[in-house]
Amino acid sequence: MSDRRKFVKFSLLSSAAILAGRYLFAKAATKDAPLPATVTNDPIVISTWDFGKDANTAAWEVLRKGGRAVDAVETGVKIPEADPENQTVGLGGRPDRDGRVTLDACIMDENSKCGSVACLEHVVHAISVARMVMEKTPHVMLVGDGATQFALENGFKKENLLTPKSEQEWKEWLKKEKYEPQKNIENMLPGGVRNHDTIGMVAMDKNGNLGGACTTSGMAYKMHGRVGDSPIIGAGLYVDNEVGAATSTGVGEEVIRIVGSHLVVELMRQGLEPEEACKKAVERIAARNPEQAKLVQVGFLALHKSGRFGAYALQKGFSYAVKNGKEEKVYDAKHLYS
Ligand code: ASP
C-alpha cells in the first residue's frame, strides 16, 4: 500500500473513531440520571409549613377531579392569602417598615410558562395576578405600581390589606426598633413568633404534569420596595416538568444568592433524591457564609416527577404538609443546625 493510501485509510479510520467517540460521549453527557422510582402519575400536593394543610385540601379538590396541577396550586395558596389570621401571606400580612403591605408571588406550569408579581399592594390574591401576568401579557414579571395598576385594570378589587392586628404590631415594632431595616428578626416578635413564612406549593396532577405557586407578604418590616425570593422564578419556585419542582421559604436574600429552587431541581436532575437535593442547597448557603447561615432560617421543599418528595432546612422548625390519595400529613423537615 502506498504511503498516500495508508495515510487516507488511517485518516478515515481515525475520523470514524473520533465521531463514534463523540457520539458516545454526547450520549453519556446528555443522558439524565435514572429516575429514582417509577413514574406513577398519582396526584400529590405538598406545601410549606403546617398552614399548608388547609391549602392542600383546597388544591386536592382540583387534583381529585382531574384538574391541572397549575390550577390546583393557585386554588390552594388562595386559602392562606385570604386568611386575615395568617400574618405572612396576603390579607393581614405584616407590613413593611412604612406600614405598607406589599406582596410577592409567582406561578409556573408544566410548559415552563410562568408569571410573577412583586411589591404588589391592595390586592389579596397576588397569585391570581401572577397567573394573569403569565396568561395575558408577553411578560413574566410585573412589579410595584405597575403590578397593582395591572391588577386593578383587570378586575381585581382594591382592598386594605393591613388588619388592625398587624398594624398594632407594626406600631409596637416602630417604637422599639427605630425604623432600622432588618436582616432577620425571627425571634424579635412577641412570643418568638416567626416573622416570615411563605406558602410555597408544588403539585402533580393525574397526567403526571407539575405546577407550582409561591406567595408571601415577605419579611416583616422590610424596607419599602424590598423583594424576596418568592416571586423570583428559579429562587422561590421552579418547575421542570421532566424532573420535578421545588420551592423555598425563609430569608429570601439567602435563597436568591444560590438561585435555590432551580438548584434543587437541577440536583434532582442529576439523580439526587428530593431530600438530598434540598440538603445540598441548604449546605451551599451554609458553606458560603456559615456565620450568617447560623442566624437565619431557609427551608426547601421538593417534589420529584416520580412522586417522591422531601425537604431540608437550615434550622429546626420547618414543617411541610403533604396530601395525596394515601396520606394527609404534616412532616418536620430535617435540618442542618440544632
Ligand atoms: N422567603 C420570604 C421572603 O424572603 C419570606 C419567608 O418565606 O419567610 O420574602
Short mmCIF file of C-alpha atoms and ligand atoms in Angstrom, two decimals:
data_model
loop_
_atom_site.label_atom_id
_atom_site.label_comp_id
_atom_site.label_asym_id
_atom_site.label_seq_id
_atom_site.Cartn_x
_atom_site.Cartn_y
_atom_site.Cartn_z
CA MET A 1 0.00 0.00 0.00
CA SER A 2 1.38 3.38 -0.98
CA ASP A 3 2.12 5.86 1.77
CA ARG A 4 -0.66 8.06 0.45
CA ARG A 5 -3.23 5.21 0.53
CA LYS A 6 -2.06 4.23 4.05
CA PHE A 7 -2.49 7.82 5.12
CA VAL A 8 -6.03 8.10 3.64
CA LYS A 9 -7.05 4.78 5.27
CA PHE A 10 -5.63 5.87 8.64
CA SER A 11 -7.40 9.25 8.41
CA LEU A 12 -10.75 7.64 7.59
CA LEU A 13 -10.43 5.16 10.46
CA SER A 14 -9.43 7.80 12.97
CA SER A 15 -12.22 10.15 11.86
CA ALA A 16 -14.72 7.32 12.31
CA ALA A 17 -13.28 6.58 15.75
CA ILE A 18 -13.48 10.25 16.75
CA LEU A 19 -17.08 10.51 15.52
CA ALA A 20 -18.09 7.34 17.36
CA GLY A 21 -16.36 8.61 20.50
CA ARG A 22 -18.12 11.95 20.23
CA TYR A 23 -21.45 10.21 19.79
CA LEU A 24 -20.90 8.04 22.85
CA PHE A 25 -19.67 11.00 24.89
CA ALA A 26 -22.63 13.13 23.80
CA LYS A 27 -24.99 10.33 24.77
CA ALA A 28 -23.35 9.96 28.16
CA ALA A 29 -23.26 13.71 28.73
CA THR A 30 -26.89 14.36 27.85
CA LYS A 31 -28.40 11.31 29.46
CA ASP A 32 -30.11 12.25 32.71
CA ALA A 33 -29.57 10.11 35.75
CA PRO A 34 -32.20 7.39 36.10
CA LEU A 35 -35.37 8.34 37.91
CA PRO A 36 -35.29 7.12 41.49
CA ALA A 37 -38.69 5.45 41.15
CA THR A 38 -41.24 4.50 38.55
CA VAL A 39 -43.39 7.39 37.43
CA THR A 40 -46.81 6.69 38.89
CA ASN A 41 -48.78 9.79 37.93
CA ASP A 42 -50.52 9.66 41.29
CA PRO A 43 -51.68 13.17 42.10
CA ILE A 44 -49.98 14.79 45.06
CA VAL A 45 -49.69 18.25 46.56
CA ILE A 46 -47.10 19.46 49.05
CA SER A 47 -46.67 22.85 50.63
CA THR A 48 -44.56 24.72 53.11
CA TRP A 49 -45.40 24.96 56.82
CA ASP A 50 -48.25 23.49 58.80
CA PHE A 51 -50.74 26.03 57.45
CA GLY A 52 -50.14 24.36 54.09
CA LYS A 53 -52.56 21.66 55.27
CA ASP A 54 -55.71 23.69 54.59
CA ALA A 55 -54.25 24.96 51.35
CA ASN A 56 -53.55 21.36 50.31
CA THR A 57 -57.16 20.41 50.99
CA ALA A 58 -58.35 23.05 48.50
CA ALA A 59 -55.70 22.05 45.97
CA TRP A 60 -56.57 18.39 46.37
CA GLU A 61 -60.18 19.03 45.33
CA VAL A 62 -58.88 20.24 41.97
CA LEU A 63 -56.49 17.30 41.58
CA ARG A 64 -59.10 14.75 42.67
CA LYS A 65 -61.43 15.93 39.93
CA GLY A 66 -58.68 15.52 37.36
CA GLY A 67 -57.72 19.20 37.20
CA ARG A 68 -54.32 20.57 36.21
CA ALA A 69 -51.56 20.95 38.76
CA VAL A 70 -51.27 24.68 38.00
CA ASP A 71 -54.98 25.16 38.78
CA ALA A 72 -54.61 23.16 41.97
CA VAL A 73 -51.72 25.22 43.31
CA GLU A 74 -53.41 28.52 42.50
CA THR A 75 -56.59 27.38 44.25
CA GLY A 76 -54.60 26.05 47.20
CA VAL A 77 -52.50 29.08 48.02
CA LYS A 78 -55.52 31.38 47.80
CA ILE A 79 -56.63 29.91 51.16
CA PRO A 80 -53.84 31.46 53.28
CA GLU A 81 -53.88 34.57 51.06
CA ALA A 82 -57.48 35.22 52.12
CA ASP A 83 -56.94 34.36 55.78
CA PRO A 84 -56.54 37.56 57.87
CA GLU A 85 -55.12 35.47 60.74
CA ASN A 86 -52.17 34.38 58.63
CA GLN A 87 -49.77 37.30 59.00
CA THR A 88 -47.23 36.15 56.45
CA VAL A 89 -49.34 35.86 53.30
CA GLY A 90 -51.90 38.11 51.57
CA LEU A 91 -54.60 39.78 53.65
CA GLY A 92 -53.35 40.53 57.16
CA GLY A 93 -49.69 40.12 56.15
CA ARG A 94 -47.21 42.08 58.24
CA PRO A 95 -46.34 45.36 56.52
CA ASP A 96 -43.01 46.85 55.54
CA ARG A 97 -41.38 49.38 57.87
CA ASP A 98 -43.57 52.13 56.34
CA GLY A 99 -46.72 50.25 57.26
CA ARG A 100 -47.46 49.14 53.70
CA VAL A 101 -48.42 45.54 52.99
CA THR A 102 -46.56 44.52 49.83
CA LEU A 103 -46.99 41.08 48.31
CA ASP A 104 -44.69 38.87 46.23
CA ALA A 105 -45.96 35.85 44.27
CA CYS A 106 -45.20 33.62 41.31
CA ILE A 107 -46.65 30.64 39.49
CA MET A 108 -45.24 28.14 36.96
CA ASP A 109 -46.85 25.40 34.89
CA GLU A 110 -45.78 22.20 33.17
CA ASN A 111 -44.86 24.04 29.97
CA SER A 112 -42.41 26.38 31.73
CA LYS A 113 -44.92 29.19 31.42
CA CYS A 114 -44.59 31.47 34.39
CA GLY A 115 -45.84 34.73 35.84
CA SER A 116 -44.88 36.85 38.78
CA VAL A 117 -45.68 40.00 40.75
CA ALA A 118 -43.51 41.76 43.29
CA CYS A 119 -44.27 44.55 45.71
CA LEU A 120 -47.95 44.37 44.78
CA GLU A 121 -50.28 46.40 47.02
CA HIS A 122 -54.03 46.41 47.81
CA VAL A 123 -54.87 43.08 46.15
CA VAL A 124 -55.48 39.95 48.23
CA HIS A 125 -54.83 37.26 45.63
CA ALA A 126 -51.34 38.07 44.42
CA ILE A 127 -51.10 34.55 43.00
CA SER A 128 -54.01 35.16 40.62
CA VAL A 129 -52.44 38.42 39.48
CA ALA A 130 -49.22 36.47 38.81
CA ARG A 131 -51.23 33.95 36.82
CA MET A 132 -52.82 36.74 34.82
CA VAL A 133 -49.35 38.14 34.07
CA MET A 134 -48.46 34.67 32.79
CA GLU A 135 -51.56 34.30 30.65
CA LYS A 136 -52.43 37.77 29.47
CA THR A 137 -49.14 39.55 28.97
CA PRO A 138 -45.98 38.85 26.98
CA HIS A 139 -44.00 39.31 30.22
CA VAL A 140 -43.02 37.18 33.20
CA MET A 141 -42.86 39.75 35.96
CA LEU A 142 -44.63 42.99 36.94
CA VAL A 143 -43.60 44.98 39.99
CA GLY A 144 -44.76 47.78 42.26
CA ASP A 145 -47.25 50.31 40.91
CA GLY A 146 -47.21 48.60 37.51
CA ALA A 147 -48.33 45.33 39.08
CA THR A 148 -51.04 46.99 41.16
CA GLN A 149 -52.29 49.01 38.19
CA PHE A 150 -52.40 45.87 36.03
CA ALA A 151 -54.40 44.04 38.69
CA LEU A 152 -56.92 46.82 39.21
CA GLU A 153 -57.38 47.33 35.46
CA ASN A 154 -58.11 43.63 35.14
CA GLY A 155 -60.92 43.47 37.66
CA PHE A 156 -59.15 42.73 40.95
CA LYS A 157 -60.74 44.55 43.87
CA LYS A 158 -58.77 47.25 45.69
CA GLU A 159 -58.60 46.40 49.39
CA ASN A 160 -56.85 47.47 52.55
CA LEU A 161 -54.65 44.51 53.48
CA LEU A 162 -53.40 45.94 56.77
CA THR A 163 -55.51 44.41 59.53
CA PRO A 164 -55.77 46.09 62.95
CA LYS A 165 -53.68 43.29 64.49
CA SER A 166 -50.80 43.67 62.00
CA GLU A 167 -51.00 47.47 62.27
CA GLN A 168 -50.80 47.35 66.05
CA GLU A 169 -47.78 45.03 65.99
CA TRP A 170 -46.02 47.24 63.44
CA LYS A 171 -46.54 50.31 65.66
CA GLU A 172 -45.05 48.44 68.61
CA TRP A 173 -42.11 47.40 66.45
CA LEU A 174 -41.54 51.01 65.35
CA LYS A 175 -41.28 52.15 68.97
CA LYS A 176 -38.65 49.52 69.76
CA GLU A 177 -36.65 49.16 66.57
CA LYS A 178 -36.50 52.74 65.35
CA TYR A 179 -37.09 52.01 61.66
CA GLU A 180 -33.88 50.00 61.20
CA PRO A 181 -34.01 47.72 58.13
CA GLN A 182 -33.97 44.11 59.33
CA LYS A 183 -31.97 41.24 58.00
CA ASN A 184 -33.64 38.61 60.05
CA ILE A 185 -35.84 39.23 63.02
CA GLU A 186 -37.18 35.77 63.54
CA ASN A 187 -37.04 35.97 67.31
CA MET A 188 -37.94 39.59 67.77
CA LEU A 189 -41.70 39.31 67.54
CA PRO A 190 -43.77 38.83 70.68
CA GLY A 191 -43.68 35.25 71.92
CA GLY A 192 -40.88 34.30 69.49
CA VAL A 193 -43.44 34.26 66.67
CA ARG A 194 -41.88 33.72 63.25
CA ASN A 195 -41.73 36.99 61.34
CA HIS A 196 -41.57 35.41 57.93
CA ASP A 197 -43.22 32.40 56.35
CA THR A 198 -44.36 31.85 52.85
CA ILE A 199 -46.66 29.40 51.22
CA GLY A 200 -44.82 27.56 48.50
CA MET A 201 -46.81 24.75 46.93
CA VAL A 202 -45.92 22.18 44.29
CA ALA A 203 -48.22 19.53 42.84
CA MET A 204 -48.50 16.74 40.30
CA ASP A 205 -51.78 16.00 38.52
CA LYS A 206 -53.20 12.77 37.14
CA ASN A 207 -51.43 13.31 33.83
CA GLY A 208 -48.11 13.45 35.65
CA ASN A 209 -47.80 17.18 34.98
CA LEU A 210 -46.30 19.51 37.56
CA GLY A 211 -47.17 23.01 38.71
CA GLY A 212 -46.05 25.35 41.46
CA ALA A 213 -47.05 28.53 43.24
CA CYS A 214 -45.41 30.70 45.86
CA THR A 215 -46.94 33.69 47.64
CA THR A 216 -45.96 35.86 50.62
CA SER A 217 -46.09 39.26 52.26
CA GLY A 218 -42.32 38.78 52.64
CA MET A 219 -40.14 39.68 55.53
CA ALA A 220 -41.93 41.76 58.14
CA TYR A 221 -40.84 45.42 58.42
CA LYS A 222 -38.59 45.19 55.36
CA MET A 223 -37.54 48.35 53.54
CA HIS A 224 -40.26 49.55 51.19
CA GLY A 225 -39.59 48.04 47.76
CA ARG A 226 -37.66 45.06 49.10
CA VAL A 227 -38.35 41.94 47.07
CA GLY A 228 -37.53 38.49 48.39
CA ASP A 229 -37.05 35.16 46.68
CA SER A 230 -40.73 34.22 46.49
CA PRO A 231 -41.66 35.98 43.20
CA ILE A 232 -38.36 35.15 41.51
CA ILE A 233 -38.60 32.20 39.17
CA GLY A 234 -35.67 29.91 40.00
CA ALA A 235 -35.22 31.31 43.50
CA GLY A 236 -38.54 30.90 45.37
CA LEU A 237 -40.03 28.44 42.89
CA TYR A 238 -39.04 26.32 39.94
CA VAL A 239 -40.88 23.70 37.91
CA ASP A 240 -39.31 21.49 35.27
CA ASN A 241 -41.85 19.02 34.00
CA GLU A 242 -39.15 16.50 33.07
CA VAL A 243 -37.58 16.42 36.50
CA GLY A 244 -39.54 17.92 39.37
CA ALA A 245 -40.46 21.09 41.21
CA ALA A 246 -39.10 22.94 44.22
CA THR A 247 -39.99 25.91 46.38
CA SER A 248 -38.50 27.73 49.34
CA THR A 249 -39.24 29.73 52.45
CA GLY A 250 -37.13 31.73 54.85
CA VAL A 251 -34.73 34.62 54.37
CA GLY A 252 -35.14 35.35 50.68
CA GLU A 253 -31.79 37.07 50.23
CA GLU A 254 -30.01 33.80 51.05
CA VAL A 255 -32.16 31.86 48.59
CA ILE A 256 -31.65 34.37 45.77
CA ARG A 257 -27.85 34.17 46.17
CA ILE A 258 -27.86 30.48 45.23
CA VAL A 259 -30.95 30.56 42.95
CA GLY A 260 -32.19 27.92 45.35
CA SER A 261 -35.24 26.27 43.82
CA HIS A 262 -33.62 25.93 40.41
CA LEU A 263 -30.58 24.44 42.09
CA VAL A 264 -32.73 21.86 43.89
CA VAL A 265 -34.41 20.84 40.62
CA GLU A 266 -31.06 20.58 38.82
CA LEU A 267 -29.69 18.41 41.63
CA MET A 268 -32.69 16.11 41.26
CA ARG A 269 -31.96 16.00 37.51
CA GLN A 270 -28.51 14.69 38.40
CA GLY A 271 -30.12 11.84 40.31
CA LEU A 272 -30.39 13.11 43.88
CA GLU A 273 -33.44 12.26 45.93
CA PRO A 274 -35.62 15.29 46.77
CA GLU A 275 -34.42 15.50 50.39
CA GLU A 276 -30.76 15.15 49.37
CA ALA A 277 -31.20 17.89 46.77
CA CYS A 278 -32.76 20.22 49.36
CA LYS A 279 -29.97 19.39 51.80
CA LYS A 280 -27.24 20.20 49.25
CA ALA A 281 -28.86 23.58 48.56
CA VAL A 282 -29.05 24.32 52.30
CA GLU A 283 -25.40 23.27 52.69
CA ARG A 284 -24.41 25.61 49.89
CA ILE A 285 -25.97 28.53 51.78
CA ALA A 286 -24.15 27.44 54.92
CA ALA A 287 -20.82 27.00 53.13
CA ARG A 288 -20.90 30.49 51.63
CA ASN A 289 -21.40 32.30 54.90
CA PRO A 290 -21.50 29.99 57.92
CA GLU A 291 -21.80 32.77 60.50
CA GLN A 292 -24.78 34.36 58.77
CA ALA A 293 -26.37 30.98 57.99
CA LYS A 294 -26.47 30.10 61.70
CA LEU A 295 -28.68 33.11 62.35
CA VAL A 296 -31.30 32.69 59.66
CA GLN A 297 -33.85 30.16 58.52
CA VAL A 298 -34.18 28.80 55.00
CA GLY A 299 -36.18 25.73 54.03
CA PHE A 300 -36.52 23.96 50.69
CA LEU A 301 -39.27 21.60 49.61
CA ALA A 302 -39.06 19.39 46.53
CA LEU A 303 -41.30 17.08 44.54
CA HIS A 304 -39.73 14.69 42.09
CA LYS A 305 -41.53 13.68 38.91
CA SER A 306 -41.70 10.16 40.38
CA GLY A 307 -43.97 11.43 43.15
CA ARG A 308 -41.21 11.31 45.76
CA PHE A 309 -40.84 14.36 47.91
CA GLY A 310 -38.55 15.76 50.58
CA ALA A 311 -37.44 18.88 52.40
CA TYR A 312 -34.50 20.27 54.34
CA ALA A 313 -33.88 23.43 56.34
CA LEU A 314 -31.05 25.36 57.94
CA GLN A 315 -32.76 25.41 61.35
CA LYS A 316 -35.15 23.28 63.31
CA GLY A 317 -38.81 24.24 62.97
CA PHE A 318 -39.54 23.99 59.25
CA SER A 319 -42.57 21.83 58.58
CA TYR A 320 -44.38 20.90 55.40
CA ALA A 321 -47.78 19.47 54.55
CA VAL A 322 -48.43 16.59 52.14
CA LYS A 323 -51.64 15.30 50.63
CA ASN A 324 -52.14 12.51 48.14
CA GLY A 325 -54.52 9.58 47.68
CA LYS A 326 -52.92 7.78 50.62
CA GLU A 327 -51.98 10.32 53.23
CA GLU A 328 -52.59 13.77 54.62
CA LYS A 329 -49.77 14.69 56.91
CA VAL A 330 -47.53 17.44 58.25
CA TYR A 331 -43.85 16.48 58.41
CA ASP A 332 -41.00 18.13 60.27
CA ALA A 333 -38.11 18.74 57.91
CA LYS A 334 -34.61 17.64 58.84
CA HIS A 335 -32.22 20.50 59.46
CA LEU A 336 -28.54 21.38 59.42
CA TYR A 337 -28.13 23.19 62.75
CA SER A 338 -29.61 22.16 66.06
N1 ASP B 1 -38.99 33.96 51.59
C1 ASP B 1 -39.78 35.09 52.01
C2 ASP B 1 -39.04 36.36 51.75
O1 ASP B 1 -37.85 36.42 51.93
C3 ASP B 1 -40.19 35.07 53.41
C4 ASP B 1 -40.37 33.74 54.08
O2 ASP B 1 -40.57 32.72 53.48
O3 ASP B 1 -40.31 33.66 55.28
O4 ASP B 1 -39.68 37.34 51.44
#
